[in-house]
Amino acid sequence: MSAADPGQLPNMPTDTSPDYKPPVVVPVPENDPLITRDHRKSIGDVRELPTVDAPVSKRTAAAGPTTTAGLPTPRMSADEQNDKERQKAAAAALRKASYDSNTNKLPTTVRGPSGEFFHGEAVRQILHPAAPSTTSLHHQFKNPQDLIIVPTCFVFIFVNPNSGPRQGASLLDLDIYGFRLRSQPEVQVMIVNLMDVDDRNKGLRYFQAMQETDRIDIQRLHVWSAGGDGTFMWVLEELMGIKADLHDPRLSFSTIPFGTGNDLSQVMGWGRSIVGDPAGDHMHRLDKIIQSRLNGQKARLDIWEIEVETNEGGFVQKAAKPKSPSAHKQTHLLRKMSNYSSLGVQGFVGVGFEPKRHHSRMMNVLEYARQSTLLVLRGIPHVNTYAENLEWKGQQIVTNDRLAKMTRPESNRDVKAKEKGKTRKHRQRQAVEVVVQNIPGMWGRHVDMWGEARMAPSVVLQPEGPTDCKNWTPNMANDGKLEVFAISSAFSYLRKQLGKWGRKTLSRIGQFPDELRINLIHGAETALMVDGEFYKLSNCKSITWKLLIQVTVMGPDMEHSRMVRDSKEFFDAQKAAASPGAGASRVAADSSAGAVPVTTDLGLGDNGISQAKKNEAEISVTSL
């Protein structure tokens, strides 16, 4: 390479060569979020590149002298000198290929001489430290441009710094927005502050640009919520707000548990909490967190929509600190649910707990226990004082009278008494809570209430369809069904909280696909809990659950992730049911049952990468 022409690359066709292809500049809209982003540092030894808006002449002048403070530059070996020359040649070639003589600036997107695209972050991070620093690579590539690594996997970590003990704040204190992994330089990681409106909107626009672009081959898109269960749903609702394609086969969700209960994270397999600083020394711990989720396996998760309608003069109010903007009253509530919701005890406790929430996980546990004790001492309101009935597809399933006379499920002693021709009498109880569950885990301790209790008939007087225990299946997060049961008394609630011995019996109501509705008594007051967030309900009309969508999530493996294991078992069963010979029985069942769309191919590879991006089909699921 001659000194007179720094842009000329060795072993590349020149403008006089018959193989030469002139560069093509691709115009980019002024409002492209990639244009305004500063150059960010990666985890490793990053070489700063000039910003994309600076004139070329200033970029060259900004290179600076070869000596510092009058001291000569340390002598380099021949291989190191070749490394440096090759890096300079690659950068000079890119500048020459993309220079715009009309504006005297570098455009955001260019197409190189070989037809490849470079744009946005690729232009600014073109000399990633993991790519050209090894001399052995020079024997594998003829052209320095072959060493350029363009991201093919984008990870967006949306951090809620206020969740739980505020561990997420340590990630934001790193003062890093985007970086690459040294071990996987094709992975671009973005850290976004959910509480900062500007930063959140920039992160959402960046995600939208990456999902919609066809300039680079993006193979994977990861969106992770760093917070509690409510943070996961917050991120999902923000993506729905920008009309993101949640069916994109490249898209996967995951969590980093910074909240208090973290039920969703536990069912996914990522544990209840992360002890200590999530970044760790030199960001090594954060690197491990990222690697574990990138190398996980896929599962499916049902997302439900909850709608609360009010009567005239009624309202819904989210429980929060008194001066919090989210504590305002509203006449209509529409939100998403991934975990479970409850009407009654947990809602009443949470409404008292949230205004006194602490920044310590242990203090929050103690405060929650205190509020629970106060509620018991004051007296727990019974469900029949605020719930009129429970409906499924317009059919009344449980009446107000039945909620007031909840009989305990049949126990082993009852069975033995029947065998002897005797009947044991039970005191009828008034239900204190109705639980509507999606995932097999609750109360922050991975408690599978539906699965741990022994099988017994429904508390419904004349069970049929979804209330008939013969049609029930294990609780799964991807089966398109909600498990509904009641807590029959305050004593039963405490027993179930204290240990497994209190969970052997359960007042199951049924397992409902598609849609469920609870009608409320006019003028009554109650409290609702949805995925760890609490609402005060005053003079409300009804609460409705509807199946909205199914998304792809990541878990560690089948051994450590209940969700991954259940997803594989569920889809294996569906494939077997769809095989020849099983169709006749399924058609008969589908005539009386609902059907929900599911993905038959999870694409479970060794690292969770989809094996077929668009291999999706609509199949009927036997719901009852």
XYZ file of C-alpha atoms in Angstrom:
624
model
C 0.000 0.000 0.000
C 1.501 3.335 -1.031
C 1.644 6.315 1.313
C 0.227 8.555 -1.391
C -3.054 6.663 -1.528
C -4.078 5.585 2.000
C -7.467 4.372 0.768
C -6.047 1.750 -1.597
C -6.417 -1.774 -0.201
C -3.941 -4.537 -0.999
C -5.268 -7.440 -3.075
C -8.454 -5.578 -4.016
C -9.603 -4.571 -7.537
C -8.757 -0.978 -8.472
C -10.935 1.454 -10.421
C -9.069 0.463 -13.594
C -9.676 -3.247 -13.040
C -12.477 -4.944 -15.042
C -13.720 -6.489 -11.738
C -14.040 -3.141 -10.007
C -17.499 -2.266 -8.621
C -17.973 1.352 -7.521
C -19.500 1.848 -4.063
C -23.202 2.603 -3.866
C -24.339 5.068 -1.207
C -27.702 4.155 0.334
C -29.610 7.237 1.599
C -31.001 7.034 5.128
C -33.880 9.146 6.569
C -32.857 12.023 8.804
C -34.858 10.605 11.742
C -33.119 7.224 11.671
C -32.288 6.513 15.350
C -28.926 5.057 14.322
C -27.673 8.451 13.091
C -27.955 10.220 16.430
C -26.335 7.539 18.575
C -22.892 8.251 20.005
C -20.100 5.785 19.502
C -20.222 3.385 22.443
C -17.470 1.362 24.057
C -17.467 -2.409 24.126
C -16.359 -4.610 26.990
C -12.864 -5.052 25.577
C -10.110 -2.738 24.402
C -12.120 -0.511 22.067
C -10.455 1.703 19.479
C -12.345 4.987 19.239
C -13.540 5.836 15.734
C -14.526 9.349 14.624
C -18.232 10.212 14.718
C -20.253 9.810 11.548
C -21.157 13.489 11.306
C -17.607 14.907 11.242
C -15.971 16.044 7.963
C -13.330 13.709 6.641
C -10.609 16.329 6.767
C -11.123 16.801 10.496
C -11.238 13.053 11.038
C -7.811 12.659 9.494
C -6.413 15.584 11.450
C -7.822 14.198 14.705
C -5.608 11.129 14.460
C -2.903 12.952 16.431
C 0.878 12.522 16.552
C 2.623 9.214 16.894
C 4.328 10.234 20.139
C 2.928 11.174 23.539
C 4.504 13.658 25.965
C 7.717 13.679 23.950
C 8.259 9.945 24.395
C 8.661 7.726 21.321
C 5.982 5.153 20.553
C 7.017 1.659 21.811
C 8.609 -0.469 19.136
C 6.222 -3.025 17.594
C 6.985 -6.409 16.129
C 6.569 -7.042 12.409
C 3.278 -8.895 12.992
C 1.927 -6.091 15.172
C 2.939 -3.545 12.560
C 1.144 -5.552 9.867
C -1.936 -5.691 12.136
C -1.963 -1.938 12.480
C -1.444 -1.329 8.768
C -4.275 -3.684 7.872
C -6.615 -1.972 10.330
C -5.761 1.435 8.908
C -6.259 0.113 5.393
C -9.716 -1.257 6.217
C -10.810 1.987 7.850
C -9.419 4.069 4.991
C -11.171 1.883 2.426
C -14.482 2.309 4.190
C -14.028 6.077 4.379
C -13.107 6.262 0.723
C -16.038 4.040 -0.309
C -18.582 6.045 1.638
C -17.350 9.623 1.282
C -19.944 12.033 -0.092
C -18.269 14.929 -1.919
C -21.479 16.977 -1.921
C -21.873 17.153 1.865
C -18.243 16.519 2.859
C -19.561 13.946 5.356
C -19.777 10.223 5.811
C -23.311 8.882 5.216
C -24.795 6.478 7.716
C -25.141 3.549 5.301
C -22.849 2.417 2.481
C -22.508 -0.622 0.296
C -18.889 -1.692 -0.061
C -17.056 -2.757 -3.250
C -17.909 -6.405 -2.629
C -21.625 -5.684 -2.275
C -21.780 -5.952 1.522
C -23.686 -3.423 3.655
C -22.207 -1.220 6.361
C -24.447 1.137 8.302
C -25.076 2.732 11.671
C -23.279 0.826 14.419
C -21.331 -1.146 11.815
C -19.765 2.082 10.519
C -18.935 3.340 13.985
C -17.651 0.036 15.367
C -16.056 -1.238 12.205
C -12.797 -2.169 13.930
C -14.196 -4.315 16.713
C -11.324 -5.403 19.014
C -12.289 -9.054 18.812
C -11.943 -9.129 15.044
C -8.587 -7.882 13.684
C -6.249 -8.253 16.663
C -5.110 -11.827 15.962
C -2.307 -12.205 13.428
C -3.407 -15.737 12.530
C -6.541 -14.297 10.937
C -4.429 -12.571 8.302
C -3.602 -15.900 6.737
C -7.321 -16.734 6.398
C -8.548 -13.540 4.732
C -7.203 -11.862 1.631
C -8.873 -8.512 2.249
C -8.905 -6.467 5.463
C -12.640 -5.912 4.928
C -13.154 -9.623 5.521
C -12.233 -8.955 9.167
C -15.161 -6.587 9.657
C -17.869 -8.125 11.865
C -21.399 -6.781 11.468
C -23.827 -7.652 14.321
C -26.317 -10.418 13.562
C -27.779 -10.684 17.077
C -29.187 -7.729 19.014
C -29.937 -7.910 22.744
C -32.088 -5.207 24.355
C -31.992 -5.157 28.175
C -34.775 -2.937 29.527
C -33.865 -2.093 33.130
C -36.287 -0.996 35.849
C -33.972 0.602 38.450
C -36.796 0.791 41.019
C -37.597 -2.942 41.107
C -36.972 -4.805 44.361
C -33.676 -3.829 46.025
C -32.813 -1.595 43.035
C -30.099 -3.863 41.644
C -30.900 -2.636 38.152
C -29.463 0.773 39.011
C -25.954 -0.742 39.011
C -26.322 -1.637 35.314
C -27.330 1.923 34.490
C -24.417 3.272 36.569
C -22.045 1.650 34.062
C -22.791 4.597 31.755
C -22.812 2.225 28.785
C -25.552 2.070 26.199
C -24.287 -0.403 23.631
C -21.386 -2.841 23.607
C -20.151 -6.055 22.010
C -19.128 -9.328 23.604
C -15.488 -10.260 23.123
C -16.433 -13.949 23.007
C -19.262 -13.305 20.499
C -18.506 -10.074 18.614
C -21.555 -10.604 16.406
C -23.751 -9.899 19.476
C -24.678 -6.260 20.089
C -26.055 -5.494 23.577
C -28.101 -2.401 24.457
C -28.956 -1.343 28.032
C -32.088 0.824 28.262
C -33.468 2.693 31.280
C -37.209 2.003 31.409
C -37.843 4.811 33.888
C -36.238 7.432 31.634
C -38.801 8.368 28.976
C -36.241 9.584 26.423
C -33.965 6.579 26.884
C -36.918 4.185 26.746
C -38.220 5.710 23.521
C -34.756 5.598 21.939
C -34.425 1.939 22.863
C -37.845 1.136 21.420
C -37.074 3.002 18.183
C -33.756 1.194 17.913
C -35.492 -2.167 18.364
C -38.098 -1.229 15.776
C -35.388 -0.208 13.303
C -33.528 -3.491 13.807
C -36.689 -5.561 13.407
C -37.770 -3.797 10.225
C -34.403 -3.302 8.508
C -33.308 -5.433 5.584
C -29.885 -3.810 5.258
C -28.150 -6.367 7.453
C -28.932 -10.015 8.114
C -30.231 -10.017 11.702
C -30.708 -13.611 12.810
C -31.738 -13.125 16.446
C -33.524 -10.433 18.463
C -33.587 -10.733 22.251
C -35.641 -8.551 24.592
C -34.950 -9.005 28.305
C -36.632 -7.315 31.238
C -34.346 -6.567 34.185
C -36.765 -6.160 37.081
C -39.774 -7.957 38.521
C -42.728 -9.728 36.939
C -44.457 -6.406 36.362
C -41.431 -5.144 34.438
C -41.740 -8.018 31.968
C -45.324 -7.061 31.194
C -44.375 -3.377 31.035
C -41.793 -4.094 28.343
C -44.257 -6.273 26.432
C -46.898 -3.551 26.490
C -44.362 -0.966 25.285
C -43.509 -3.196 22.316
C -47.195 -3.603 21.538
C -47.494 0.167 21.716
C -45.031 0.584 18.829
C -46.763 -2.275 16.959
C -43.728 -4.548 17.092
C -44.118 -7.945 15.439
C -44.284 -10.286 18.429
C -44.714 -13.256 16.068
C -41.259 -12.603 14.576
C -39.514 -16.022 14.710
C -36.213 -14.254 15.462
C -37.638 -12.687 18.641
C -37.195 -14.183 22.124
C -37.948 -12.813 25.589
C -36.249 -13.452 28.896
C -35.862 -11.961 32.367
C -33.157 -10.901 34.813
C -34.733 -11.230 38.303
C -34.370 -7.930 40.155
C -37.889 -7.846 41.638
C -39.371 -9.169 44.896
C -41.243 -12.352 43.940
C -39.997 -13.091 40.411
C -42.405 -15.985 39.795
C -41.966 -15.801 36.022
C -38.175 -15.907 36.263
C -38.363 -18.989 38.498
C -40.652 -20.875 36.121
C -38.387 -19.925 33.208
C -35.462 -21.358 35.181
C -33.446 -18.212 35.957
C -34.014 -18.305 39.706
C -35.633 -16.010 42.231
C -32.873 -13.407 42.519
C -29.318 -12.428 41.657
C -27.138 -11.987 44.727
C -24.764 -9.022 44.748
C -23.762 -6.716 41.925
C -25.226 -8.013 38.636
C -22.398 -6.415 36.653
C -19.517 -7.794 38.724
C -15.848 -6.900 38.387
C -15.020 -5.736 34.853
C -18.577 -6.722 33.843
C -17.673 -10.422 33.969
C -20.868 -11.314 35.812
C -23.051 -9.441 33.346
C -21.222 -11.250 30.561
C -22.153 -14.611 32.143
C -25.797 -13.538 32.515
C -25.918 -12.603 28.837
C -24.165 -15.777 27.676
C -26.495 -18.038 29.677
C -29.600 -16.557 28.065
C -28.136 -16.512 24.578
C -27.299 -20.206 24.913
C -30.677 -21.167 26.413
C -33.548 -23.139 24.920
C -36.868 -21.878 23.646
C -40.277 -22.238 25.260
C -43.703 -20.707 24.700
C -45.689 -18.480 27.059
C -49.370 -17.514 26.896
C -50.127 -13.824 27.351
C -53.609 -12.909 28.562
C -55.431 -9.601 28.518
C -57.385 -8.431 31.560
C -60.143 -5.855 31.252
C -61.844 -4.197 34.223
C -65.054 -2.327 33.482
C -66.591 0.079 35.990
C -70.104 1.255 36.735
C -70.964 4.941 36.687
C -68.998 6.600 39.480
C -66.680 3.606 39.885
C -62.902 3.571 39.497
C -59.747 1.454 39.395
C -56.681 2.743 41.249
C -53.220 1.211 41.135
C -51.553 0.838 44.533
C -48.381 2.929 44.715
C -46.614 5.630 46.702
C -48.984 8.550 47.412
C -47.161 10.976 45.093
C -46.554 8.449 42.324
C -48.076 9.406 38.939
C -49.355 5.824 38.543
C -51.599 6.176 41.615
C -54.322 8.049 39.711
C -57.896 6.782 39.435
C -59.210 5.492 36.107
C -62.592 4.334 34.881
C -61.298 1.508 32.697
C -58.339 -0.855 33.018
C -56.846 -2.881 30.173
C -53.569 -4.676 30.845
C -51.660 -7.873 30.089
C -51.015 -10.887 32.321
C -48.389 -13.615 32.089
C -48.323 -15.164 35.585
C -51.512 -15.158 37.612
C -54.065 -12.859 39.178
C -56.171 -13.048 42.305
C -59.292 -11.351 43.558
C -59.326 -11.019 47.334
C -56.649 -11.575 49.983
C -53.474 -10.833 48.002
C -55.046 -7.748 46.489
C -56.083 -6.356 49.887
C -52.625 -7.053 51.350
C -50.874 -5.488 48.353
C -52.960 -2.312 48.451
C -51.685 -1.763 51.990
C -48.145 -2.904 51.178
C -47.274 -0.840 48.090
C -47.343 2.626 49.732
C -44.853 1.303 52.315
C -42.581 -0.604 49.903
C -38.863 -0.574 50.816
C -35.678 -0.883 48.757
C -34.597 -4.020 50.637
C -35.965 -7.440 49.678
C -35.920 -8.605 53.309
C -37.723 -5.478 54.508
C -40.355 -5.996 51.809
C -40.940 -9.573 52.962
C -41.384 -8.386 56.554
C -43.702 -5.551 55.508
C -45.813 -7.940 53.437
C -46.100 -10.288 56.436
C -47.108 -7.327 58.604
C -49.847 -6.263 56.197
C -51.119 -9.867 56.012
C -51.359 -10.029 59.801
C -53.219 -6.716 59.962
C -55.720 -7.956 57.377
C -56.409 -11.129 59.368
C -56.916 -9.104 62.551
C -59.309 -6.703 60.807
C -61.157 -9.561 59.145
C -60.786 -10.752 55.559
C -63.725 -9.789 53.314
C -65.451 -12.806 51.764
C -65.631 -13.177 47.987
C -69.422 -13.437 47.990
C -69.628 -9.859 49.344
C -68.216 -8.398 46.116
C -68.441 -11.131 43.408
C -71.815 -11.933 41.825
C -70.816 -14.990 39.770
C -68.239 -16.537 37.465
C -68.968 -16.991 33.741
C -67.325 -18.892 30.895
C -68.534 -18.184 27.354
C -71.747 -16.674 28.703
C -72.485 -19.712 30.876
C -72.747 -19.213 34.643
C -70.251 -21.551 36.340
C -70.214 -20.481 39.998
C -73.003 -18.520 41.672
C -72.803 -16.098 44.574
C -74.522 -18.635 46.830
C -71.894 -21.233 46.022
C -69.071 -18.803 46.877
C -70.757 -18.290 50.243
C -70.979 -22.045 50.891
C -67.592 -23.390 49.833
C -67.235 -27.035 50.905
C -63.763 -28.414 51.491
C -62.554 -30.857 48.789
C -62.725 -34.551 49.567
C -59.814 -35.817 51.679
C -58.396 -39.306 52.352
C -60.441 -39.486 55.546
C -63.590 -38.798 53.523
C -62.736 -41.633 51.126
C -62.175 -44.084 53.993
C -65.448 -43.019 55.612
C -67.308 -43.674 52.339
C -65.798 -47.150 52.123
C -67.259 -47.880 55.550
C -70.650 -46.535 54.528
C -70.293 -43.383 56.594
C -70.393 -39.712 55.680
C -68.257 -37.038 57.316
C -69.852 -33.633 57.774
C -67.882 -30.507 56.902
C -68.448 -26.981 57.990
C -69.204 -24.841 54.968
C -66.839 -21.935 54.486
C -66.994 -18.608 52.687
C -64.251 -18.190 50.068
C -61.765 -15.372 50.735
C -59.990 -15.393 47.362
C -60.365 -16.538 43.754
C -57.079 -17.263 41.944
C -56.764 -17.266 38.142
C -53.439 -18.882 37.231
C -51.439 -19.163 33.988
C -47.941 -20.310 35.000
C -47.229 -23.174 37.444
C -45.697 -20.941 40.103
C -46.902 -18.313 42.567
C -46.257 -16.503 45.862
C -42.596 -15.908 44.963
C -41.663 -19.467 45.950
C -42.401 -21.441 42.777
C -45.543 -22.921 44.362
C -47.605 -24.981 41.902
C -50.945 -24.942 43.712
C -52.819 -26.765 40.942
C -50.223 -29.509 40.642
C -49.367 -30.068 44.316
C -52.935 -30.711 45.518
C -54.371 -34.198 45.197
C -56.936 -34.701 42.455
C -60.510 -34.141 43.650
C -63.810 -33.132 42.040
C -64.590 -29.489 41.387
C -66.431 -27.471 44.010
C -69.017 -26.734 41.303
C -72.252 -28.573 42.147
C -72.842 -29.984 38.652
C -69.411 -30.134 36.980
C -69.213 -30.510 33.214
C -66.852 -29.423 30.458
C -64.073 -27.272 31.934
C -65.282 -27.903 35.505
C -65.214 -31.706 35.176
C -62.017 -33.095 36.723
C -61.881 -35.796 34.022
C -60.947 -33.081 31.514
C -58.238 -31.432 33.602
C -54.547 -31.500 32.671
C -51.377 -30.350 34.481
C -50.892 -26.600 34.680
C -48.766 -25.369 31.755
C -47.887 -21.841 30.704
C -48.453 -22.534 27.009
C -51.671 -24.591 26.857
C -54.098 -21.703 26.258
C -55.950 -22.435 29.511
C -56.406 -20.752 32.893
C -56.531 -22.739 36.127
C -59.128 -21.285 38.520
C -59.517 -22.175 42.191
C -60.711 -20.609 45.424
C -59.130 -20.245 48.855
C -61.945 -21.450 51.069
C -61.003 -19.640 54.313
C -58.423 -17.450 56.029
C -57.095 -20.504 57.868
C -56.711 -22.371 54.570
C -54.809 -19.400 53.129
C -52.332 -19.392 56.032
C -51.857 -23.179 55.850
C -51.048 -22.983 52.143
C -48.575 -20.171 52.762
C -46.759 -22.050 55.519
C -45.935 -25.311 53.763
C -46.781 -28.200 51.457
C -48.858 -29.969 54.086
C -51.446 -27.208 53.714
C -51.575 -27.520 49.916
C -52.792 -31.102 49.678
C -56.378 -29.949 49.273
C -57.555 -27.258 46.895
C -60.996 -25.887 46.063
C -60.620 -26.230 42.310
C -63.276 -24.577 40.157
C -62.063 -25.546 36.691
C -59.627 -25.186 33.805
C -60.881 -22.668 31.254
C -59.670 -21.929 27.703
C -60.127 -18.709 25.739
C -62.162 -16.418 28.010
C -63.284 -16.072 31.616
C -65.410 -13.429 33.355
C -66.204 -12.514 36.973
C -69.207 -10.240 37.442
C -69.008 -7.964 40.483
C -71.725 -6.710 42.816
C -72.833 -3.137 42.151
C -71.286 -0.669 44.596
C -68.911 -3.190 46.202
C -65.213 -2.580 46.868
C -62.486 -5.169 46.414
C -58.831 -5.522 45.401
C -57.131 -7.232 42.467
C -53.573 -8.485 42.042
C -52.089 -8.997 38.564
C -48.486 -10.211 38.160
C -47.319 -8.608 41.389
C -49.135 -5.300 40.865
C -52.138 -4.341 42.976
C -55.336 -2.431 42.216
C -58.147 -1.076 44.350
C -61.542 -1.629 42.688
C -64.533 0.489 43.663
C -68.007 -0.005 42.162
C -66.683 -2.023 39.232
C -68.842 -4.025 36.850
C -66.718 -7.003 35.771
C -63.256 -8.497 35.247
C -62.580 -10.393 31.997
C -59.608 -12.566 30.991
C -58.959 -13.232 27.275
C -56.152 -15.147 25.576
C -54.217 -12.525 23.609
C -50.995 -13.931 22.172
C -48.272 -16.522 22.651
C -44.618 -15.425 22.750
C -41.262 -17.214 22.701
C -39.145 -17.118 25.855
C -35.736 -18.525 26.781
C -34.931 -20.930 29.607
C -31.640 -22.623 30.550
C -32.537 -26.250 29.688
C -35.175 -28.910 30.297
C -33.622 -29.974 33.594
C -33.660 -26.504 35.162
C -36.607 -24.867 33.387
C -40.185 -25.960 34.052
C -41.349 -23.851 31.124
C -38.914 -25.420 28.635
C -39.821 -28.907 29.832
C -43.570 -28.267 29.681
C -43.336 -26.682 26.229
C -41.531 -29.664 24.778
C -43.948 -32.146 26.368
C -46.967 -30.126 25.237
C -45.880 -29.843 21.611
C -44.748 -33.458 21.483
C -48.254 -34.424 22.617
C -49.830 -32.157 20.002
C -47.706 -33.653 17.229
C -48.706 -37.132 18.353
C -52.381 -36.100 18.412
C -52.066 -34.645 14.909
C -50.541 -37.840 13.515
C -52.628 -40.155 11.257
C -55.065 -42.270 13.242
C -55.581 -39.669 15.952
C -57.562 -37.275 13.775
C -61.002 -38.841 14.225
C -60.955 -38.613 18.003
C -59.614 -35.066 17.866
C -62.296 -33.867 15.460
C -64.982 -35.137 17.828
C -63.315 -33.397 20.748
C -62.800 -30.138 18.841
C -66.498 -29.908 18.031
C -67.233 -29.141 21.686
C -63.991 -27.443 22.663
C -62.271 -24.195 21.803
C -59.194 -24.068 19.614
C -56.217 -21.768 20.019
C -53.317 -21.109 17.633
C -49.958 -22.490 18.693
C -46.563 -22.943 17.115
C -45.810 -26.576 16.432
C -42.070 -26.082 15.918
C -40.148 -24.466 18.738
C -36.878 -24.733 16.848
C -35.103 -26.131 19.895
C -31.456 -26.101 18.886
C -28.381 -26.370 21.079
C -28.232 -22.596 21.470
C -31.899 -21.707 21.079
C -31.595 -20.474 17.502
C -34.721 -21.115 15.443
C -34.159 -23.959 13.010
C -36.888 -22.719 10.667
C -37.767 -19.058 10.938
C -41.295 -19.258 9.647
C -42.272 -22.829 10.389
C -45.531 -21.982 12.124
C -48.926 -23.581 11.723
C -52.403 -23.222 13.114
C -53.540 -26.412 14.825
C -56.523 -27.108 17.031
C -55.801 -27.747 20.667
C -58.159 -29.972 22.584
C -59.075 -27.539 25.303
C -61.337 -29.681 27.431
